[in-house]
Amino acid sequence: MAAHSVMVPVARPTPAPVIPALVARHAGDAAFYWQQHDASLGAPLVGLPQLLEYGRLLDAHLDGLRVAGDAGWAAALGELKRWNGAPEMFVATLLALDSPACGDRLASVWAIAGVRPERTLRGLVSALAWHADPAPALVWLRHWLMHATGVPVPLQVACWKALALRDLEDAECQRFAALLPGALAAPDAHLRAAACRFAGVWDAGLLPAMLQDSEAAVRAEAAIGILGASARAAGAGALPHPEGRMRAVEALWLACHALAQSLPTLSGWLRHRAEHRLTRWVRELAMSAPLGHPGVARLLEMLPPRLALWFVLHHADACYLPWVEQRMADPAVARFAGWVWSMVTGVGLQGQGWVHPPKKDDGSDTAVDARDAGLPEPDAARIAAAGIRLPAHVPHLMGKPLEGEHARGVLRNGPQALRWVAARHLDLPTDTAQPFSPRAPALRQWQWMDSALG
């Protein structure tokens, strides 16, 4: 045989060894950046550029875990075992969905998370709704919901909540919609409420009957679904159904009132969960309550101050500016009140010099809520003296009526706390069925805007 034809073995490079400390760092940092994304929903200083950066860093750490193979999975599962929280649940579930051993890994995840689902469910929902390609998650969503008899209720709850966040093909939607009547009649109230979320996006005609449910949480979710469907229909030019809409507003109003009244009796995790739920309900109620309704003033006095300010921000009626100015006298919410006032009027407090000098970072400023980090302390006297007023009973953000190109601009460039509000004021094409979600990955939000706004 000629020399040139001799087969010389080619040495293959050995895979780089796994560095346990680096893999552990990937697992912890992936959980951290998802948590930053998730906590941004009401953030006054986080917008789409920051979300894109969170997403870039999250993807980088997830890729590091994927490249590490079994070691990456072990690190993610170890973090979930250690902390048993929603961020760790998100990372472990996402890696499980990417794996050929998906079923076994999901079973391992649920064996841990199912012990305290109230701590982990949000991360599971986010992971099931996260990927642009829904196929891996849909396989399991179908399996769990079609065999619901043997599936734990919290897992079914996560399925319905995740489906409400997904943009499904018509055939896929019909497959799940066929399972809705059974879920809406389930004995467990949490399951009925979660099913209402999916119905609100895909089959709101089932929801009026749920306004008679025995549980306030179910009635509230049914009302939110009806109001969201009504808003999308009105934006697409369909005729509204005022009677059904007002019944939904009334049901949500009563649910908010009852939950707010119960807050002083709650503590610990129960209070945290109730406040989280009430924040969502108040936001939805604020977007749907009739402008100029006399009951709004009573509601503001009944709600905790921060939640009342949250209502004003989403209601966006400038007639409540004097009320907001009065809240600036309360050190616990002064910074947030100043920010709400600025977001409605469009007047920058720092630019006008209507803020107090920063206090020394000596631990003495204990009244400031951690969520207000980075917000200036408003000078309430100067703000009140300026006497800035806008037309009443017209939704305003950034000093302008919230409509048309201005609403589009807020959605594209505003902080997270305002982008959802702007999206609800848009006139969208009739084929835009899926509502805007500030919980979605930043790239998917960008794609939604390209599709909906043109």
Coordinates of C-alpha atoms in Angstrom, one line a residue:
M1 CA 0.0 0.0 0.0
A2 CA 1.3 3.4 -0.9
A3 CA 2.4 5.6 2.0
H4 CA 0.0 8.3 1.1
S5 CA -2.9 5.9 1.4
V6 CA -2.2 4.8 5.0
M7 CA -5.0 5.8 7.4
V8 CA -3.5 7.8 10.2
P9 CA -5.8 8.0 13.3
V10 CA -6.9 11.5 14.1
A11 CA -6.7 12.4 17.7
R12 CA -10.1 13.7 18.9
P13 CA -10.0 16.5 21.5
T14 CA -11.3 15.3 24.8
P15 CA -14.2 17.3 26.2
A16 CA -13.2 20.0 28.6
P17 CA -13.6 18.9 32.2
V18 CA -16.5 20.2 34.1
I19 CA -15.6 22.8 36.7
P20 CA -18.1 22.2 39.6
A21 CA -17.8 25.7 40.9
L22 CA -18.5 27.3 37.5
V23 CA -21.5 25.0 36.9
A24 CA -22.9 25.9 40.3
R25 CA -22.4 29.5 39.5
H26 CA -24.4 29.0 36.3
A27 CA -27.3 27.5 38.2
G28 CA -27.4 30.2 40.9
D29 CA -27.0 33.1 38.4
A30 CA -29.7 31.6 36.0
A31 CA -32.1 31.6 38.9
F32 CA -31.1 35.2 39.8
Y33 CA -31.7 36.6 36.4
W34 CA -35.1 34.9 36.0
Q35 CA -36.0 36.4 39.4
Q36 CA -34.9 39.9 38.2
H37 CA -37.1 39.4 35.1
D38 CA -40.1 38.2 37.1
A39 CA -39.8 40.9 39.8
S40 CA -39.8 43.6 37.0
L41 CA -43.5 43.5 36.5
G42 CA -44.2 46.5 38.7
A43 CA -40.7 48.0 38.5
P44 CA -40.6 51.8 38.1
L45 CA -37.0 51.9 36.7
V46 CA -36.9 48.7 34.5
G47 CA -37.9 48.8 30.9
L48 CA -37.5 46.7 27.8
P49 CA -33.7 47.3 27.5
Q50 CA -33.1 46.0 31.0
L51 CA -35.4 43.0 30.3
L52 CA -33.3 42.2 27.1
E53 CA -30.2 42.3 29.2
Y54 CA -31.7 40.0 31.8
G55 CA -32.7 37.7 29.1
R56 CA -29.3 37.7 27.5
L57 CA -27.6 36.8 30.8
L58 CA -30.2 34.2 31.7
D59 CA -29.7 32.5 28.3
A60 CA -25.9 32.5 28.8
H61 CA -26.1 30.8 32.1
L62 CA -28.8 28.3 30.9
D63 CA -26.5 27.5 28.0
G64 CA -23.6 26.9 30.4
L65 CA -25.8 24.4 32.3
R66 CA -26.8 22.7 29.0
V67 CA -23.2 22.4 27.9
A68 CA -22.3 20.8 31.3
G69 CA -24.8 18.0 30.6
D70 CA -25.6 15.8 33.5
A71 CA -23.5 18.0 35.8
G72 CA -25.6 21.0 34.8
W73 CA -28.8 19.2 35.5
A74 CA -27.4 18.0 38.9
A75 CA -26.5 21.5 39.8
A76 CA -29.9 22.9 38.9
L77 CA -31.6 20.1 40.8
G78 CA -29.4 20.7 43.8
E79 CA -30.3 24.4 43.9
L80 CA -34.0 23.4 43.8
K81 CA -33.5 21.0 46.7
R82 CA -31.6 23.6 48.7
W83 CA -33.8 26.6 48.2
N84 CA -37.2 25.2 47.0
G85 CA -38.1 28.5 45.4
A86 CA -39.7 29.7 42.2
P87 CA -36.4 30.8 40.5
E88 CA -34.8 27.4 41.1
M89 CA -38.0 25.7 39.9
F90 CA -37.9 27.7 36.7
V91 CA -34.3 26.7 35.9
A92 CA -34.7 23.0 36.7
T93 CA -38.0 22.7 34.8
L94 CA -36.5 24.5 31.7
L95 CA -33.5 22.1 31.7
A96 CA -35.8 19.1 32.1
L97 CA -37.9 20.2 29.1
D98 CA -34.7 20.4 27.0
S99 CA -33.6 16.9 28.0
P100 CA -34.1 13.6 26.2
A101 CA -34.8 12.2 29.7
C102 CA -37.6 14.8 30.1
G103 CA -40.1 12.6 31.8
D104 CA -37.8 11.3 34.5
R105 CA -36.4 14.8 35.2
L106 CA -39.8 16.4 35.4
A107 CA -40.8 13.7 37.9
S108 CA -37.7 14.5 40.0
V109 CA -38.6 18.2 39.9
W110 CA -42.2 17.7 40.9
A111 CA -41.2 15.4 43.7
I112 CA -39.3 18.3 45.3
A113 CA -41.6 21.1 44.3
G114 CA -44.9 19.4 45.2
V115 CA -44.0 19.4 48.9
R116 CA -44.5 23.2 49.0
P117 CA -46.1 24.2 45.7
E118 CA -47.0 27.7 47.0
R119 CA -43.3 28.5 46.9
T120 CA -42.5 27.0 43.5
L121 CA -45.6 27.2 41.3
R122 CA -44.8 30.6 39.7
G123 CA -41.4 29.3 38.5
L124 CA -43.1 26.2 37.0
V125 CA -45.7 28.3 35.2
S126 CA -43.0 30.5 33.8
A127 CA -40.9 27.6 32.5
L128 CA -43.9 25.9 30.9
A129 CA -44.7 29.2 29.0
W130 CA -41.1 30.4 28.3
H131 CA -39.8 28.8 25.1
A132 CA -40.6 30.3 21.7
D133 CA -41.1 26.7 20.5
P134 CA -44.1 25.4 22.6
A135 CA -43.8 21.8 21.5
P136 CA -41.8 20.3 24.4
A137 CA -44.1 21.9 27.0
L138 CA -47.3 21.2 25.2
V139 CA -46.6 17.5 25.2
W140 CA -46.6 17.5 28.9
L141 CA -49.4 20.0 29.3
R142 CA -51.6 17.7 27.2
H143 CA -50.5 14.6 29.2
W144 CA -51.1 16.1 32.6
L145 CA -54.5 17.7 31.8
M146 CA -55.9 14.7 29.8
H147 CA -55.0 12.4 32.6
A148 CA -56.0 14.8 35.4
T149 CA -57.4 12.2 37.7
G150 CA -53.9 11.0 38.7
V151 CA -52.2 14.4 38.5
P152 CA -51.8 16.6 41.7
V153 CA -54.1 19.6 41.7
P154 CA -51.2 22.2 42.0
L155 CA -49.6 20.8 38.8
Q156 CA -53.0 21.1 37.0
V157 CA -53.2 24.7 38.2
A158 CA -49.8 25.4 36.8
C159 CA -50.8 23.9 33.4
W160 CA -53.9 26.2 33.0
K161 CA -51.9 29.3 34.1
A162 CA -49.1 28.4 31.6
L163 CA -51.6 27.9 28.8
A164 CA -53.1 31.3 29.4
L165 CA -49.7 32.8 28.7
R166 CA -49.1 30.8 25.5
D167 CA -50.0 31.8 21.9
L168 CA -51.5 28.6 20.7
E169 CA -52.5 27.3 17.2
D170 CA -56.3 27.0 16.8
A171 CA -56.3 23.2 16.7
E172 CA -54.2 23.1 19.9
C173 CA -56.4 25.7 21.6
Q174 CA -59.5 23.7 20.8
R175 CA -58.0 20.5 22.2
F176 CA -57.4 22.2 25.6
A177 CA -60.7 24.2 25.4
A178 CA -62.5 20.9 25.3
L179 CA -61.1 20.2 28.8
L180 CA -62.2 23.5 30.2
P181 CA -65.8 22.6 31.4
G182 CA -64.4 19.8 33.6
A183 CA -61.7 22.1 35.1
L184 CA -64.3 24.9 35.7
A185 CA -66.5 22.4 37.6
A186 CA -63.6 20.9 39.6
P187 CA -64.0 20.6 43.4
D188 CA -60.8 22.6 44.1
A189 CA -61.2 26.4 43.9
H190 CA -57.6 27.0 42.9
L191 CA -58.1 24.8 39.9
R192 CA -61.3 26.5 38.9
A193 CA -59.6 29.9 39.2
A194 CA -56.7 28.8 37.1
A195 CA -59.0 27.4 34.4
C196 CA -60.8 30.8 34.4
R197 CA -57.5 32.4 33.3
F198 CA -57.3 30.2 30.2
A199 CA -61.0 30.7 29.5
G200 CA -60.5 34.4 29.6
V201 CA -58.1 34.3 26.7
W202 CA -59.7 31.5 24.6
D203 CA -63.3 31.0 25.6
A204 CA -64.7 33.8 27.7
G205 CA -68.3 32.7 27.0
L206 CA -67.9 30.1 29.7
L207 CA -67.1 32.8 32.4
P208 CA -70.3 34.6 33.2
A209 CA -71.6 31.5 35.0
M210 CA -68.4 31.5 37.1
L211 CA -69.3 34.9 38.5
Q212 CA -71.7 32.9 40.7
D213 CA -69.0 30.7 42.1
S214 CA -68.9 30.2 45.9
E215 CA -65.3 31.3 46.2
A216 CA -64.3 34.9 45.8
A217 CA -61.0 34.0 44.1
V218 CA -62.8 32.2 41.3
R219 CA -65.3 35.0 40.9
A220 CA -62.4 37.5 40.6
E221 CA -60.6 35.4 38.0
A222 CA -63.8 35.0 36.0
A223 CA -64.4 38.8 36.1
I224 CA -60.8 39.5 35.0
G225 CA -61.2 37.1 32.1
I226 CA -64.5 38.7 31.0
L227 CA -63.0 42.2 31.3
G228 CA -59.9 41.3 29.4
A229 CA -61.9 39.7 26.6
S230 CA -64.2 42.7 26.5
A231 CA -61.2 45.1 26.2
R232 CA -59.6 43.1 23.4
A233 CA -63.0 43.0 21.5
A234 CA -63.5 46.7 21.9
G235 CA -60.0 47.4 20.7
A236 CA -60.7 45.3 17.6
G237 CA -63.9 47.3 16.9
A238 CA -66.4 44.8 18.2
L239 CA -69.5 46.0 20.0
P240 CA -69.2 45.9 23.8
H241 CA -71.6 44.1 26.1
P242 CA -72.0 46.8 28.9
E243 CA -74.3 44.7 31.1
G244 CA -71.9 41.7 31.3
R245 CA -68.9 44.0 31.7
M246 CA -70.5 45.9 34.6
R247 CA -71.4 42.6 36.3
A248 CA -67.7 41.6 36.0
V249 CA -66.5 45.0 37.4
E250 CA -68.9 44.6 40.3
A251 CA -67.7 41.1 41.1
L252 CA -64.1 42.1 41.0
W253 CA -64.8 45.2 43.1
L254 CA -66.4 43.1 45.8
A255 CA -63.6 40.6 45.7
C256 CA -61.0 43.3 46.1
H257 CA -63.0 44.8 49.0
A258 CA -63.3 41.5 50.8
L259 CA -59.6 40.6 50.4
A260 CA -58.4 44.1 51.5
Q261 CA -60.6 43.9 54.6
S262 CA -59.0 40.5 55.5
L263 CA -55.4 41.7 55.2
P264 CA -55.1 42.9 58.9
T265 CA -56.0 39.4 60.1
L266 CA -53.3 37.7 58.0
S267 CA -49.5 37.3 58.6
G268 CA -46.5 35.6 57.2
W269 CA -46.9 33.6 54.0
L270 CA -50.7 34.0 54.0
R271 CA -50.4 37.7 54.0
H272 CA -47.7 37.7 51.3
R273 CA -49.9 35.6 49.1
A274 CA -53.0 37.7 49.7
E275 CA -51.1 40.9 48.9
H276 CA -49.7 39.5 45.7
R277 CA -53.2 38.4 44.7
L278 CA -54.7 41.7 45.6
T279 CA -52.1 43.6 43.7
R280 CA -53.1 41.8 40.5
W281 CA -56.8 42.2 41.2
V282 CA -56.5 46.0 41.9
R283 CA -54.5 46.5 38.7
E284 CA -57.2 44.8 36.7
L285 CA -60.0 46.6 38.5
A286 CA -58.3 50.0 37.9
M287 CA -58.1 49.3 34.2
S288 CA -61.9 48.5 34.0
A289 CA -63.6 50.7 36.6
P290 CA -65.6 53.5 35.0
L291 CA -63.8 56.8 35.0
G292 CA -65.4 59.3 37.4
H293 CA -67.2 56.6 39.4
P294 CA -67.9 57.9 42.9
G295 CA -67.0 54.5 44.5
V296 CA -63.3 54.9 43.5
A297 CA -62.7 57.5 46.2
R298 CA -64.1 55.0 48.8
L299 CA -61.9 52.2 47.4
L300 CA -58.8 54.3 47.7
E301 CA -59.4 55.0 51.4
M302 CA -60.1 51.3 52.1
L303 CA -57.0 49.9 50.3
P304 CA -53.5 50.0 51.9
P305 CA -51.8 53.2 50.7
R306 CA -49.3 51.5 48.3
L307 CA -52.1 49.5 46.7
A308 CA -54.3 52.6 46.4
L309 CA -51.4 54.4 44.6
W310 CA -51.1 51.3 42.4
F311 CA -54.8 51.6 41.5
V312 CA -54.4 55.3 40.6
L313 CA -51.4 54.6 38.4
H314 CA -53.4 52.0 36.4
H315 CA -56.7 53.9 36.4
A316 CA -54.7 56.9 35.1
D317 CA -57.4 59.4 35.9
A318 CA -55.7 62.7 36.6
C319 CA -58.5 63.9 38.9
Y320 CA -56.7 61.9 41.7
L321 CA -53.5 64.0 41.5
P322 CA -54.4 66.0 44.6
W323 CA -55.0 62.7 46.5
V324 CA -51.6 61.4 45.3
E325 CA -50.0 64.7 46.5
Q326 CA -51.4 64.1 50.0
R327 CA -49.8 60.6 50.1
M328 CA -46.4 62.2 49.8
A329 CA -46.7 63.2 53.4
D330 CA -46.5 59.5 54.4
P331 CA -42.8 58.5 54.6
A332 CA -43.7 54.9 53.9
V333 CA -45.0 55.6 50.4
A334 CA -43.8 59.1 49.7
R335 CA -41.3 58.1 47.0
F336 CA -43.8 55.8 45.3
A337 CA -46.4 58.6 45.4
G338 CA -43.9 61.0 43.9
W339 CA -43.2 58.5 41.1
V340 CA -46.9 57.9 40.4
W341 CA -47.5 61.6 40.3
S342 CA -44.6 62.0 37.8
M343 CA -45.8 59.2 35.6
V344 CA -49.3 60.6 35.3
T345 CA -48.3 64.2 34.7
G346 CA -45.1 63.6 32.7
V347 CA -43.2 66.1 35.0
G348 CA -39.8 65.0 36.1
L349 CA -39.4 65.8 39.7
Q350 CA -35.6 65.9 39.7
G351 CA -35.5 68.0 36.6
Q352 CA -37.7 70.6 38.3
G353 CA -35.8 70.4 41.6
W354 CA -38.9 69.2 43.4
V355 CA -37.1 66.6 45.5
H356 CA -35.3 66.5 48.8
P357 CA -31.5 65.9 49.0
P358 CA -30.6 62.3 49.3
K359 CA -30.2 61.0 52.9
K360 CA -27.1 59.5 54.1
D361 CA -26.8 55.8 53.7
D362 CA -26.5 55.2 57.4
G363 CA -29.5 52.9 58.0
S364 CA -31.7 55.6 59.4
D365 CA -34.1 55.7 56.5
T366 CA -36.1 52.7 57.7
A367 CA -39.4 53.9 56.4
V368 CA -38.5 53.6 52.7
D369 CA -39.8 50.4 51.1
A370 CA -37.2 48.3 49.3
R371 CA -39.2 48.5 46.1
D372 CA -38.6 52.3 46.0
A373 CA -34.8 52.0 45.7
G374 CA -33.6 54.6 43.3
L375 CA -36.7 56.8 43.5
P376 CA -36.1 60.3 44.9
E377 CA -38.0 61.7 47.9
P378 CA -40.5 64.3 46.6
D379 CA -40.8 67.8 48.0
A380 CA -44.6 67.6 48.6
A381 CA -44.9 71.4 49.4
R382 CA -43.3 72.5 46.1
I383 CA -45.3 69.9 44.1
A384 CA -48.6 71.1 45.6
A385 CA -47.7 74.7 45.1
A386 CA -47.1 74.1 41.4
G387 CA -50.8 73.3 41.0
I388 CA -50.3 71.1 38.0
R389 CA -53.7 69.6 36.8
L390 CA -54.8 67.7 33.8
P391 CA -58.3 67.1 32.3
A392 CA -60.3 64.8 34.6
H393 CA -61.8 61.5 33.6
V394 CA -59.4 61.0 30.7
P395 CA -56.6 58.4 31.1
H396 CA -53.2 60.1 31.1
L397 CA -49.7 58.8 31.3
M398 CA -46.6 60.9 30.9
G399 CA -48.7 64.0 30.7
K400 CA -50.7 63.0 27.6
P401 CA -53.9 61.1 26.9
L402 CA -53.2 57.4 26.7
E403 CA -54.2 56.7 23.1
G404 CA -52.8 56.2 19.6
E405 CA -49.1 56.7 19.0
H406 CA -48.5 57.9 22.6
A407 CA -49.7 54.5 24.0
R408 CA -47.5 52.8 21.5
G409 CA -44.5 54.9 22.6
V410 CA -45.1 54.0 26.3
L411 CA -45.3 50.3 25.4
R412 CA -42.1 50.5 23.5
N413 CA -40.1 52.8 25.8
G414 CA -41.8 53.1 29.2
P415 CA -41.0 51.3 32.4
Q416 CA -42.4 47.9 33.1
A417 CA -45.0 49.3 35.5
L418 CA -46.6 51.3 32.6
R419 CA -46.2 49.0 29.6
W420 CA -49.1 46.7 30.4
V421 CA -51.3 49.7 31.0
A422 CA -50.4 51.1 27.6
A423 CA -51.0 47.8 25.9
R424 CA -54.5 47.7 27.2
H425 CA -55.3 51.1 25.6
L426 CA -54.2 50.0 22.1
D427 CA -56.5 49.4 19.2
L428 CA -55.2 46.1 18.0
P429 CA -55.9 44.1 14.8
T430 CA -58.7 41.5 15.1
D431 CA -56.2 38.7 14.6
T432 CA -54.2 39.6 17.8
A433 CA -55.8 37.2 20.1
Q434 CA -53.1 36.7 22.7
P435 CA -52.9 39.7 25.1
F436 CA -49.7 41.4 25.8
S437 CA -47.8 39.8 28.7
P438 CA -45.0 41.7 30.5
R439 CA -44.0 38.3 32.0
A440 CA -43.0 36.9 28.6
P441 CA -39.3 36.7 27.5
A442 CA -38.2 40.1 26.2
L443 CA -37.6 38.9 22.7
R444 CA -41.2 37.5 22.6
Q445 CA -42.5 40.9 23.8
W446 CA -40.6 42.5 21.0
Q447 CA -42.1 40.1 18.5
W448 CA -45.6 40.7 19.9
M449 CA -45.1 44.5 19.4
D450 CA -43.9 44.0 15.8
S451 CA -46.9 41.9 15.1
A452 CA -49.5 44.0 16.9
L453 CA -48.2 47.5 16.2
G454 CA -46.8 47.0 12.7

